[in-house]
Coordinates of C-alpha atoms in Angstrom, one line a residue:
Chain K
X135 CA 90.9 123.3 114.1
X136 CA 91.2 120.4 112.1
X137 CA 91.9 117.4 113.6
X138 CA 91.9 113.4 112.4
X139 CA 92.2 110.4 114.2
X140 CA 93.2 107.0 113.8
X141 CA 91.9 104.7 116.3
X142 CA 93.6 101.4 115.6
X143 CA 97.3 101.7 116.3
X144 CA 98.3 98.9 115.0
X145 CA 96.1 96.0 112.8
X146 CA 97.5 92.5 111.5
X147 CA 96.3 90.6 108.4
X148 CA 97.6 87.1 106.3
X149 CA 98.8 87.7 102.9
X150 CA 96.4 87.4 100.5
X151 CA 93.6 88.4 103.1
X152 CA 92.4 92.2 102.9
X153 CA 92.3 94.5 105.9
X154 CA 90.6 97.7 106.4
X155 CA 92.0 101.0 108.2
X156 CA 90.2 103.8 109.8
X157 CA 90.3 107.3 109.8
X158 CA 88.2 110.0 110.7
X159 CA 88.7 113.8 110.6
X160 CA 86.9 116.8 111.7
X161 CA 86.1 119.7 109.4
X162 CA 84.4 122.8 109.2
X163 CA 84.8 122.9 105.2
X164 CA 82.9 121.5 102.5
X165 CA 85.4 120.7 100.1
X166 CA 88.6 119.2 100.2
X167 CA 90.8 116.3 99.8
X168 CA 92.2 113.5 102.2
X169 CA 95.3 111.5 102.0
X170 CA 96.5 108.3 102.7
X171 CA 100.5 107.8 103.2
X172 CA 102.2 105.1 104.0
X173 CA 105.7 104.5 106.0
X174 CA 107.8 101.8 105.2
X175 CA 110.5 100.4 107.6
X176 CA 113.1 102.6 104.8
X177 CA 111.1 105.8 106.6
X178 CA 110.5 107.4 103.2
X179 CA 106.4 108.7 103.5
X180 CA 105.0 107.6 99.8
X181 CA 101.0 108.8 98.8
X182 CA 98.9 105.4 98.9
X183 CA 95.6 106.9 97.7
X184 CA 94.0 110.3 97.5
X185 CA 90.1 111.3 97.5
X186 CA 88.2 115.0 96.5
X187 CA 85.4 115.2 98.9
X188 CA 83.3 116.7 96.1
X189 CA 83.8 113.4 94.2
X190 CA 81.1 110.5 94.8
X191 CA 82.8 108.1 93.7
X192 CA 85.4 106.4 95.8
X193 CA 88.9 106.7 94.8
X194 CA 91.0 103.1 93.6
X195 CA 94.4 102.5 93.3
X196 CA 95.1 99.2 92.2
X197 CA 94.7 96.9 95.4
X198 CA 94.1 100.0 97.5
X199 CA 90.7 101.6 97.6
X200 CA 88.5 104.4 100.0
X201 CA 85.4 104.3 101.5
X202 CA 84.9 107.7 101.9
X203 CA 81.6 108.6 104.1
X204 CA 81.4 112.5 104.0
X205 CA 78.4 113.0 106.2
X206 CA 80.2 110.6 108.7
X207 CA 83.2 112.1 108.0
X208 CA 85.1 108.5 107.3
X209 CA 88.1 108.1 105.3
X210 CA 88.4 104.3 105.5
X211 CA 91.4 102.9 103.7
X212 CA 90.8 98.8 102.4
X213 CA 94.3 96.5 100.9
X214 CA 92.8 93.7 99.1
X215 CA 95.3 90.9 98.4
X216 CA 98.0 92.3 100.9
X217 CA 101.2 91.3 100.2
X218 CA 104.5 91.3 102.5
X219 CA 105.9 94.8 100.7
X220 CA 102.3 96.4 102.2
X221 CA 104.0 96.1 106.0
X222 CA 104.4 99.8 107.1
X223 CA 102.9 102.6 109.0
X224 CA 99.7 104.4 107.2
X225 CA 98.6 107.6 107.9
X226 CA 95.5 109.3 107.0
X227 CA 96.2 112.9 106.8
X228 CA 93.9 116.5 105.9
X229 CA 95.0 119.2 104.3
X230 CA 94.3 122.8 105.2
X231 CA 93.6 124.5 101.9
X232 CA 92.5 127.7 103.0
X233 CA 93.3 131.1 104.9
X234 CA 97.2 130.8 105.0
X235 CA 98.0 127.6 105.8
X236 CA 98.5 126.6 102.3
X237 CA 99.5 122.9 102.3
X238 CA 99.8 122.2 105.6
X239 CA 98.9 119.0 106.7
X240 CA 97.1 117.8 109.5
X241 CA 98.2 113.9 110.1
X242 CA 96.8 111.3 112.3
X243 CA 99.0 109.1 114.6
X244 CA 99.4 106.7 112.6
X245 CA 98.5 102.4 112.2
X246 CA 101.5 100.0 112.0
X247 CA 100.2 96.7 109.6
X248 CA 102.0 93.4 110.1
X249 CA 101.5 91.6 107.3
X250 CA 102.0 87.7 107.9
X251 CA 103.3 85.4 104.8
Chain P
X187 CA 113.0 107.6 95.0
X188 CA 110.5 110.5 95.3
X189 CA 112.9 113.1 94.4
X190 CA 113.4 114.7 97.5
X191 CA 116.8 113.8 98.9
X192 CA 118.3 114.9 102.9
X193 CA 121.1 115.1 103.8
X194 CA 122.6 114.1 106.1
X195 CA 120.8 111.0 106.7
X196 CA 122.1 110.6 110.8
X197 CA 123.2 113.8 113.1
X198 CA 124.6 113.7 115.8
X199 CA 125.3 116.9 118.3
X200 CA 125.3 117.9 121.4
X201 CA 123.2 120.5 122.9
X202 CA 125.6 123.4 122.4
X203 CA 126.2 122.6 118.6
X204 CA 125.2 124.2 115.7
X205 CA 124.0 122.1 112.7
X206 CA 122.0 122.8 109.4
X207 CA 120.0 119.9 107.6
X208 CA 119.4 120.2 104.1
X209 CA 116.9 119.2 101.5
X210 CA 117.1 119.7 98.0
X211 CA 113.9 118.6 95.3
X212 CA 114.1 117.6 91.5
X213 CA 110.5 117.7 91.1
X214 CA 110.3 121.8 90.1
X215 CA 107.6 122.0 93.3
X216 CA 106.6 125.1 94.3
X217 CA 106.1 124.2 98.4
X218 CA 108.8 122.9 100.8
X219 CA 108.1 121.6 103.9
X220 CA 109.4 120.5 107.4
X221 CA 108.0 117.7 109.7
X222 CA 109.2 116.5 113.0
X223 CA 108.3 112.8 113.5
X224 CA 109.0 112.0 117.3
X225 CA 108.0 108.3 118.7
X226 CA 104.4 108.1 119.4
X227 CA 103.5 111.4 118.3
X228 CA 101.6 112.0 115.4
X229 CA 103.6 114.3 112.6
X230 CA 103.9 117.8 113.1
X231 CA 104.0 120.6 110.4
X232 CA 107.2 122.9 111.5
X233 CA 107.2 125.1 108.3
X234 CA 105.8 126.0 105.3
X235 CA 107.4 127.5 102.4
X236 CA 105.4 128.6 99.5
X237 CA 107.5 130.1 96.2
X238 CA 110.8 130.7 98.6
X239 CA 108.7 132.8 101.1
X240 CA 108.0 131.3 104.7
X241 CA 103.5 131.2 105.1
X242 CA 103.5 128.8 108.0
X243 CA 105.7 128.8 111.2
X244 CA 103.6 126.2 113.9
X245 CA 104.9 127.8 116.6
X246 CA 108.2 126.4 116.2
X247 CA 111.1 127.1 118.9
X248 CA 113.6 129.8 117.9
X249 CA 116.1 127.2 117.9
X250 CA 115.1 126.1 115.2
X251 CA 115.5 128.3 111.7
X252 CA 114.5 128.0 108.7
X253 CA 116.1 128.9 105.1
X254 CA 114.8 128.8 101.4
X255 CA 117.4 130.4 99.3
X256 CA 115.6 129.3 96.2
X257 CA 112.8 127.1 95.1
X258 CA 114.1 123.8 95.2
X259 CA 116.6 124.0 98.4
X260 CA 115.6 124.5 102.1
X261 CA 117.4 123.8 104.9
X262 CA 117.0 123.8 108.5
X263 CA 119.6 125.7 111.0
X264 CA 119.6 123.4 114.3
X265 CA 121.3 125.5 117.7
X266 CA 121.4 125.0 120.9
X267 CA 118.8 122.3 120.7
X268 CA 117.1 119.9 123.7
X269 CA 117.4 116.5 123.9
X270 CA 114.2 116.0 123.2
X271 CA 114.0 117.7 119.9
X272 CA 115.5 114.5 119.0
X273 CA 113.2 112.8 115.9
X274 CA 113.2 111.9 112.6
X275 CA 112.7 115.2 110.7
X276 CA 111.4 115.2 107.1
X277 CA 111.6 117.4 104.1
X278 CA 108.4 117.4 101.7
X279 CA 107.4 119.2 98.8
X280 CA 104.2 119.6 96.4
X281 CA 103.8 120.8 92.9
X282 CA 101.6 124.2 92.7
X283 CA 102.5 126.7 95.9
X284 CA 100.4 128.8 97.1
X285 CA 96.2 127.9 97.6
X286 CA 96.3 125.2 95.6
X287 CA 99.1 123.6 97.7
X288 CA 96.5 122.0 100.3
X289 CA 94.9 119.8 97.0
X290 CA 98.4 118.6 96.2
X291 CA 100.5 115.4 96.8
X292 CA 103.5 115.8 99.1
X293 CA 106.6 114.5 98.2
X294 CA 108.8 113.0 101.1
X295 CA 112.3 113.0 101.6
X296 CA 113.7 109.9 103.1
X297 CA 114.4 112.1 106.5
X298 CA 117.3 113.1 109.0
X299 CA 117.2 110.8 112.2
X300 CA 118.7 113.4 114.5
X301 CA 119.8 112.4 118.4
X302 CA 120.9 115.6 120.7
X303 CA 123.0 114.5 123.7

């Protein structure tokens, strides 16, 4: 079973500064993708960045980037430049894309970020 | 706005009441889901709905039943629930269905904060 864990449950950083959250997963599979959401205090779960395993290269979105470590199975999620609208819960999250469980998606348990003006 | 609204956005009822939750998507998506977000627990899958037919039940209580009368509505029928089935429960749904739903974005509803007395 797939599983992923985030092991900070909550992480601080200044505005301006740039903070980097963890996640590893556990898979049997060789290609995929992973997923970072994030949870603002409004509660509506918005994609933040999302990376193909098969892909090298590590996926950027604007201030938000991956480091994505396949052999260590690492799905690191960096905010350069945070900025006050950045405070929320992020989750890392795997989908199952085989056998029946189309979309279904395993998340971790979550990291709150304070972001301090 | 991620096009996925709920409704109602706060329920309240007691253990012997029956209630439905609905969510309804804009986006033409294929796949519906439900989540259950309870405090300090990580996001669970509830169901999957893949082209209006159910292909993931995580061995959900019977209290708890699902409905997809079409491809962009799908509620969830609440009876006879615990007080501990109270969470935040979410509606989601990505673009393609079927095996190439676990490669897609989800799209979050905002989510129904329900409390059972």
């Amino acid at each position: 079973a797939q599983t992923v864990t985030q092991s900070q449950p909550e992480m601080s950083v200044q505005e301006a500064e740039t903070v980097t959250l963890s996640c590893t997963y556990d898979t049997s599979e060789s290609d995929y993708y992973l997923f970072w959401y994030k949870q603002p205090p409004s509660r509506q779960m918005i994609l933040v960045i999302r990376q193909e395993a098969y892909k090298q290269q590590n996926a950027t979105e604007n201030r938000f980037s991956v480091n994505f470590q396949k052999a260590a199975k690492s799905f690191s999620l960096k905010i350069s430049d945070s900025q006050l609208g950045d405070a929320a819960m992020y989750f890392c999250a795997y989908p199952n894309a085989g056998g029946t469980s189309y979309g279904k998606l395993t998340f971790g348990q979550g990291t709150i970020l304070t972001v301090h003006p | 706005e991620t096009g996925v609204t709920q409704t109602p956005r706060h329920l309240v009822m007691g253990m012997t009441n029956k209630k439905s939750l609905k969510c309804e998507q804009h986006l033409g998506h294929n796949a519906m889901y439900w989540y259950k977000q309870s405090a300090k627990k990580p996001l669970e899958l509830m169901f999957v709905y893949n082209f209006k037919e159910q292909t993931e039940n995580n061995s959900v209580p019977s209290r708890f039943s699902p409905e997809c009368p079409n491809s962009s509505h799908l509620f969830l029928h609440l009876h006879t629930l615990q007080p501990e089935d109270s969470a935040l429960y979410l509606c989601a749904s990505s673009p393609r269905g079927g095996t190439s739903a676990g490669t897609d974005t989800q799209y979050f509803g905002p989510g129904t904060r329900l409390t059972v007395l």
